[in-house]
Short mmCIF file of C-alpha atoms in Angstrom, two decimals:
data_model
loop_
_atom_site.label_atom_id
_atom_site.label_comp_id
_atom_site.label_asym_id
_atom_site.label_seq_id
_atom_site.Cartn_x
_atom_site.Cartn_y
_atom_site.Cartn_z
CA MET A 47 142.00 75.23 144.93
CA ALA A 48 142.58 70.73 144.50
CA VAL A 49 144.54 70.12 140.91
CA SER A 50 143.65 66.91 141.32
CA LYS A 51 140.29 65.51 139.86
CA CYS A 52 137.88 63.31 140.90
CA ASN A 53 138.40 64.53 144.81
CA ARG A 54 135.34 63.64 147.08
CA LEU A 55 134.27 66.91 147.88
CA ASN A 56 133.64 67.32 151.93
CA GLY A 57 134.69 69.66 155.16
CA ALA A 58 136.87 72.33 154.96
CA LEU A 59 136.59 72.35 151.15
CA ILE A 60 132.56 71.99 150.41
CA LYS A 61 133.27 75.64 151.59
CA GLU A 62 136.24 76.72 149.65
CA LEU A 63 134.68 75.67 146.44
CA LEU A 64 131.73 77.92 147.08
CA ASP A 65 133.39 80.12 148.31
CA SER A 66 136.12 80.23 144.61
CA VAL A 67 132.07 80.40 142.64
CA GLU A 68 129.61 82.95 141.84
CA SER A 69 127.49 80.65 139.42
CA VAL A 70 126.43 77.32 140.20
CA LEU A 71 124.54 75.53 136.65
CA PHE A 72 122.18 72.76 138.01
CA ASP A 73 121.42 69.10 136.20
CA CYS A 74 118.02 68.81 136.46
CA ASP A 75 116.82 64.60 136.66
CA GLY A 76 118.80 63.47 138.99
CA VAL A 77 120.64 65.59 140.42
CA ILE A 78 117.47 67.77 142.58
CA TRP A 79 114.72 65.21 141.97
CA ARG A 80 114.25 62.12 140.35
CA GLY A 81 110.87 61.94 137.88
CA ASP A 82 108.89 63.58 140.54
CA GLN A 83 110.47 63.83 144.10
CA ALA A 84 112.60 65.96 144.83
CA ILE A 85 115.97 64.15 146.21
CA ALA A 86 116.02 64.54 150.16
CA GLY A 87 117.99 68.28 150.63
CA ALA A 88 117.99 69.66 147.71
CA PRO A 89 115.21 72.60 147.66
CA GLU A 90 117.20 73.32 150.51
CA VAL A 91 120.21 73.75 148.92
CA ILE A 92 119.06 75.72 146.51
CA ASN A 93 116.80 77.93 148.25
CA SER A 94 120.89 78.86 150.79
CA LEU A 95 122.69 78.99 147.82
CA LYS A 96 120.90 82.08 146.84
CA LYS A 97 120.97 83.07 150.49
CA ASN A 98 124.06 83.52 150.59
CA GLY A 99 124.94 85.01 147.33
CA LYS A 100 125.08 82.75 144.66
CA ARG A 101 123.46 82.62 141.35
CA VAL A 102 121.84 79.56 140.67
CA PHE A 103 120.53 77.68 136.72
CA PHE A 104 119.16 74.92 135.92
CA VAL A 105 120.09 72.94 132.81
CA THR A 106 118.54 69.98 131.27
CA ASN A 107 119.21 68.13 127.61
CA ASN A 108 114.86 67.26 128.19
CA SER A 109 113.21 69.26 125.51
CA THR A 110 110.12 68.44 126.40
CA LYS A 111 109.06 71.08 128.59
CA THR A 112 108.75 75.39 128.34
CA ARG A 113 110.51 76.65 130.74
CA LYS A 114 107.41 77.44 132.32
CA MET A 115 106.86 73.93 132.96
CA TYR A 116 109.72 73.42 134.91
CA ALA A 117 109.62 76.72 136.75
CA ASP A 118 105.90 75.54 138.24
CA LYS A 119 108.07 71.45 139.08
CA LEU A 120 110.79 73.39 140.79
CA ALA A 121 107.76 75.81 142.60
CA LYS A 122 105.72 73.18 143.49
CA MET A 123 108.84 71.16 145.76
CA GLY A 124 109.64 73.64 147.25
CA PHE A 125 112.87 74.82 144.73
CA ASN A 126 112.90 79.88 145.05
CA ALA A 127 113.34 79.27 141.16
CA THR A 128 112.56 81.05 138.51
CA GLU A 129 111.59 81.19 134.69
CA ASP A 130 114.44 82.76 133.61
CA GLU A 131 117.04 81.24 135.16
CA VAL A 132 116.01 77.88 133.63
CA PHE A 133 117.62 77.24 130.31
CA GLY A 134 116.33 73.92 128.92
CA THR A 135 117.57 72.43 125.07
CA ALA A 136 114.13 73.62 123.76
CA TYR A 137 114.83 76.96 124.91
CA CYS A 138 118.29 76.70 124.22
CA SER A 139 117.53 75.87 119.70
CA ALA A 140 114.88 78.67 119.61
CA MET A 141 117.62 81.14 121.20
CA TYR A 142 120.87 79.51 118.90
CA LEU A 143 118.36 79.63 115.93
CA LYS A 144 117.39 83.21 116.43
CA SER A 145 120.12 84.22 117.36
CA VAL A 146 123.39 82.28 115.72
CA SER A 147 121.10 81.42 113.10
CA LYS A 148 119.12 84.19 112.22
CA LEU A 149 116.76 81.74 110.54
CA LYS A 150 114.24 83.21 108.02
CA GLY A 151 111.76 81.31 107.77
CA LYS A 152 109.81 77.91 109.13
CA VAL A 153 111.09 75.34 111.40
CA TYR A 154 110.50 70.90 109.95
CA LEU A 155 110.10 69.53 114.26
CA ILE A 156 110.28 66.51 114.61
CA GLY A 157 109.57 67.63 118.51
CA SER A 158 107.30 68.08 121.65
CA ASN A 159 104.57 71.01 121.90
CA ALA A 160 106.72 72.50 123.96
CA MET A 161 109.14 73.09 121.79
CA LYS A 162 106.81 74.41 119.49
CA GLU A 163 105.82 76.87 122.12
CA GLU A 164 109.47 77.74 122.96
CA LEU A 165 109.93 78.61 119.08
CA LEU A 166 106.54 80.25 118.74
CA ASN A 167 107.61 82.39 121.83
CA VAL A 168 110.59 83.85 119.78
CA GLY A 169 109.29 83.83 117.13
CA ILE A 170 110.08 81.06 114.65
CA GLU A 171 106.88 79.45 112.88
CA GLU A 172 106.80 75.25 113.17
CA VAL A 173 105.70 72.15 110.64
CA GLY A 174 105.57 68.93 111.88
CA THR A 175 104.40 68.58 115.71
CA GLY A 176 102.07 65.16 115.88
CA PRO A 177 101.74 62.13 113.85
CA ASP A 178 102.47 61.53 110.94
CA PRO A 179 100.38 58.22 109.60
CA ILE A 180 101.89 56.62 106.30
CA THR A 181 100.36 56.92 103.69
CA GLY A 182 101.10 55.76 99.31
CA VAL A 183 104.04 53.69 98.20
CA GLN A 184 107.79 55.09 98.34
CA ILE A 185 107.23 57.06 94.84
CA ASP A 186 105.32 59.10 96.86
CA TRP A 187 107.30 59.14 100.05
CA ALA A 188 109.85 60.79 98.10
CA ASN A 189 107.05 63.83 96.82
CA VAL A 190 105.51 63.84 99.87
CA PRO A 191 104.29 67.65 99.95
CA LEU A 192 106.50 70.22 101.63
CA ASP A 193 105.98 73.91 103.32
CA PRO A 194 108.56 75.81 100.77
CA GLU A 195 109.82 78.09 103.49
CA VAL A 196 111.19 76.03 105.76
CA LYS A 197 114.81 76.61 106.44
CA ALA A 198 115.30 74.22 109.18
CA VAL A 199 114.90 71.06 110.74
CA VAL A 200 115.18 70.69 113.98
CA VAL A 201 115.18 67.04 116.42
CA GLY A 202 114.05 67.05 119.53
CA PHE A 203 112.40 64.04 121.89
CA ASP A 204 109.00 63.22 119.36
CA GLU A 205 106.94 60.29 121.18
CA HIS A 206 105.18 60.06 117.59
CA PHE A 207 108.82 60.53 115.64
CA SER A 208 108.43 57.46 112.36
CA TYR A 209 109.60 56.38 108.94
CA MET A 210 107.23 59.61 107.53
CA LYS A 211 108.17 62.44 109.60
CA LEU A 212 112.22 60.26 109.02
CA ASN A 213 110.83 60.49 105.65
CA ARG A 214 110.29 64.39 105.50
CA ALA A 215 113.33 65.09 107.08
CA LEU A 216 114.99 64.02 104.92
CA GLN A 217 113.29 65.61 101.51
CA TYR A 218 114.13 68.73 103.60
CA LEU A 219 117.45 68.33 103.94
CA SER A 220 118.35 67.32 100.04
CA ASN A 221 117.96 71.06 99.80
CA PRO A 222 122.33 71.72 101.51
CA GLU A 223 120.99 75.07 102.58
CA CYS A 224 118.09 73.70 105.09
CA LEU A 225 120.17 73.43 108.50
CA LEU A 226 120.10 70.50 110.89
CA ILE A 227 119.61 71.43 114.53
CA GLY A 228 119.85 68.46 117.22
CA THR A 229 118.79 69.43 120.67
CA ASN A 230 121.03 66.72 122.44
CA THR A 231 122.30 63.24 121.60
CA ASP A 232 121.52 61.80 124.88
CA THR A 233 120.49 58.11 123.31
CA GLN A 234 119.06 56.71 126.85
CA LEU A 235 116.52 58.39 129.16
CA PRO A 236 116.90 56.06 132.56
CA LEU A 237 114.49 55.43 134.61
CA GLU A 238 113.23 54.24 138.50
CA GLY A 239 114.48 50.46 138.95
CA GLY A 240 117.60 50.53 136.06
CA LYS A 241 114.90 50.77 133.46
CA ALA A 242 115.70 52.91 130.16
CA VAL A 243 114.10 54.12 127.32
CA PRO A 244 115.38 55.34 123.15
CA GLY A 245 116.15 59.25 124.63
CA THR A 246 116.63 61.99 120.76
CA GLY A 247 120.54 60.89 120.64
CA CYS A 248 118.40 58.01 118.46
CA LEU A 249 116.72 60.04 116.21
CA LEU A 250 118.81 62.62 116.24
CA LYS A 251 121.39 59.33 114.50
CA ALA A 252 118.08 58.60 112.24
CA VAL A 253 117.62 61.55 110.42
CA GLU A 254 121.28 61.93 109.89
CA THR A 255 121.59 58.40 108.89
CA ALA A 256 119.82 59.45 106.68
CA ALA A 257 120.24 63.09 104.86
CA GLN A 258 124.03 61.80 105.57
CA ARG A 259 124.30 65.07 106.84
CA LYS A 260 126.01 65.52 111.09
CA ALA A 261 123.76 68.00 113.15
CA GLN A 262 124.68 70.97 115.19
CA VAL A 263 123.39 69.49 119.19
CA VAL A 264 122.63 72.76 121.04
CA GLY A 265 122.33 70.49 124.54
CA LYS A 266 124.57 69.17 126.83
CA PRO A 267 128.10 68.69 126.70
CA ASN A 268 127.70 71.87 123.79
CA HIS A 269 129.34 75.24 124.30
CA PHE A 270 125.94 76.09 123.25
CA MET A 271 125.12 75.30 126.48
CA PHE A 272 126.55 77.67 128.26
CA ASP A 273 127.13 80.74 126.50
CA CYS A 274 122.66 80.31 126.19
CA VAL A 275 123.22 81.11 129.70
CA ALA A 276 126.95 83.14 130.07
CA ASN A 277 125.56 85.77 127.82
CA GLN A 278 122.59 86.51 129.17
CA TYR A 279 123.64 86.50 132.27
CA GLY A 280 127.58 87.02 132.28
CA LEU A 281 128.92 84.59 134.09
CA ASP A 282 132.37 84.44 134.59
CA PRO A 283 133.65 80.40 133.69
CA ALA A 284 136.48 80.25 135.72
CA GLU A 285 133.68 81.46 138.99
CA THR A 286 130.69 78.67 137.88
CA LEU A 287 130.24 75.50 139.71
CA MET A 288 128.85 72.45 137.80
CA VAL A 289 126.04 70.78 138.98
CA GLY A 290 125.36 67.14 137.61
CA ASP A 291 124.61 62.55 137.02
CA ARG A 292 126.74 62.39 133.72
CA LEU A 293 129.84 62.71 132.70
CA ASP A 294 128.72 62.32 128.66
CA THR A 295 126.82 65.45 129.40
CA ASP A 296 127.45 67.32 132.57
CA ILE A 297 130.78 67.00 133.17
CA LEU A 298 131.74 67.72 129.95
CA LEU A 299 130.34 70.09 129.58
CA GLY A 300 131.78 71.46 132.50
CA SER A 301 135.80 71.21 130.81
CA ASN A 302 134.56 71.98 127.65
CA CYS A 303 133.52 75.64 128.91
CA GLY A 304 136.35 75.84 131.59
CA LEU A 305 133.68 75.40 134.37
CA LYS A 306 134.73 73.37 138.50
CA THR A 307 132.76 70.69 138.07
CA LEU A 308 131.15 68.48 140.62
CA LEU A 309 129.82 65.26 139.77
CA THR A 310 126.27 63.54 142.02
CA LEU A 311 125.65 59.86 142.04
CA THR A 312 122.03 59.82 142.79
CA GLY A 313 121.37 59.79 138.71
CA VAL A 314 123.33 57.67 135.96
CA SER A 315 127.35 57.75 136.51
CA THR A 316 128.75 56.13 139.21
CA LEU A 317 132.46 56.66 141.03
CA ALA A 318 133.51 53.59 138.73
CA ASP A 319 132.73 55.39 135.42
CA ALA A 320 133.99 58.14 136.57
CA LYS A 321 137.91 56.77 137.91
CA ASP A 322 137.47 54.76 134.76
CA HIS A 323 137.77 57.44 133.06
CA GLN A 324 140.48 59.13 135.23
CA LEU A 325 142.79 55.79 134.65
CA SER A 326 142.00 55.18 130.75
CA GLY A 327 144.61 57.87 130.04
CA CYS A 328 142.67 59.05 126.85
CA PRO A 329 142.44 63.17 126.33
CA ASP A 330 138.90 62.26 125.53
CA ARG A 331 137.42 60.15 128.57
CA LEU A 332 139.26 62.54 130.55
CA GLY A 333 137.03 65.86 130.12
CA MET A 334 134.01 63.79 131.76
CA VAL A 335 136.36 62.94 134.54
CA PRO A 336 134.50 65.87 137.48
CA ASP A 337 136.75 67.72 140.36
CA TYR A 338 134.45 66.54 142.82
CA PHE A 339 132.25 64.13 143.77
CA VAL A 340 129.39 63.52 146.37
CA GLU A 341 126.93 60.77 146.97
CA THR A 342 123.87 63.69 147.02
CA ILE A 343 123.40 68.04 146.50
CA ALA A 344 122.29 67.81 149.70
CA GLU A 345 125.60 67.40 151.83
CA LEU A 346 126.35 70.82 150.77
CA LEU A 347 123.79 71.42 153.00
CA PRO A 348 125.93 72.32 156.36
CA ALA A 349 128.43 74.11 154.23
CA LEU A 350 125.70 76.46 153.30
CA GLN A 351 124.24 76.58 157.14
CA GLY A 352 126.98 76.55 158.82
#
């Protein structure tokens, strides 16, 4: 395989790359779909990879959906995918608390109903989902009732995030033995037409700042996201390809874990972004330079069907 980075993937190089891997990890939004529309050719790529004996997994920092919800969405779009192949941060956070933290207690959850469901699936109870309206005055806030069984604060995407939720997290985290877990640090969620809304990273930073604590983050580019897949399926990093549209999450995850990396230009990051990192000479930024890039993953199809 080529030693240099940021190579245009085409021709015989596509087959060479695919022949060198047995497993492929795909980010979702911006890679295989945009919103509720599959990217042209993406279902055929995924299904052909499987027909060619490759193992395919879906890894996403989105914490608002369960594995089943993702599997249902994939099926509706024509992807041959199962629930067990989906690794979102809602599921991975639950697995981290169960397998790594070995949590004995409840979670104060700043997050979605999907996160609540994934926690319950591994036997962890939560408190906190839904709105938490503010009442009283400051001394009341500082003495807000707390559940003594809560042993961790978990922060994911929460459309009901509020001052009172931030305050309640602070009160729990004033106990140094209470864990702080974050799903991911993405600061913006890109939308169609160049628009964006604040991402989970903004909420997590607020909690970290209030509590003067640093969270353990489970999502991309953290190593645990890959470990979660690798430990269940015995993946060999040297024979695994990470395909994504974000340099700071997808490609950096691949670099952190020793995977081959492929950037698709159908989402957030641009080729100019990758080149800027490559020319920077900064070790931290070099980790965000992909091995290869394509305009769209549909470019893999001829090599898979030929």
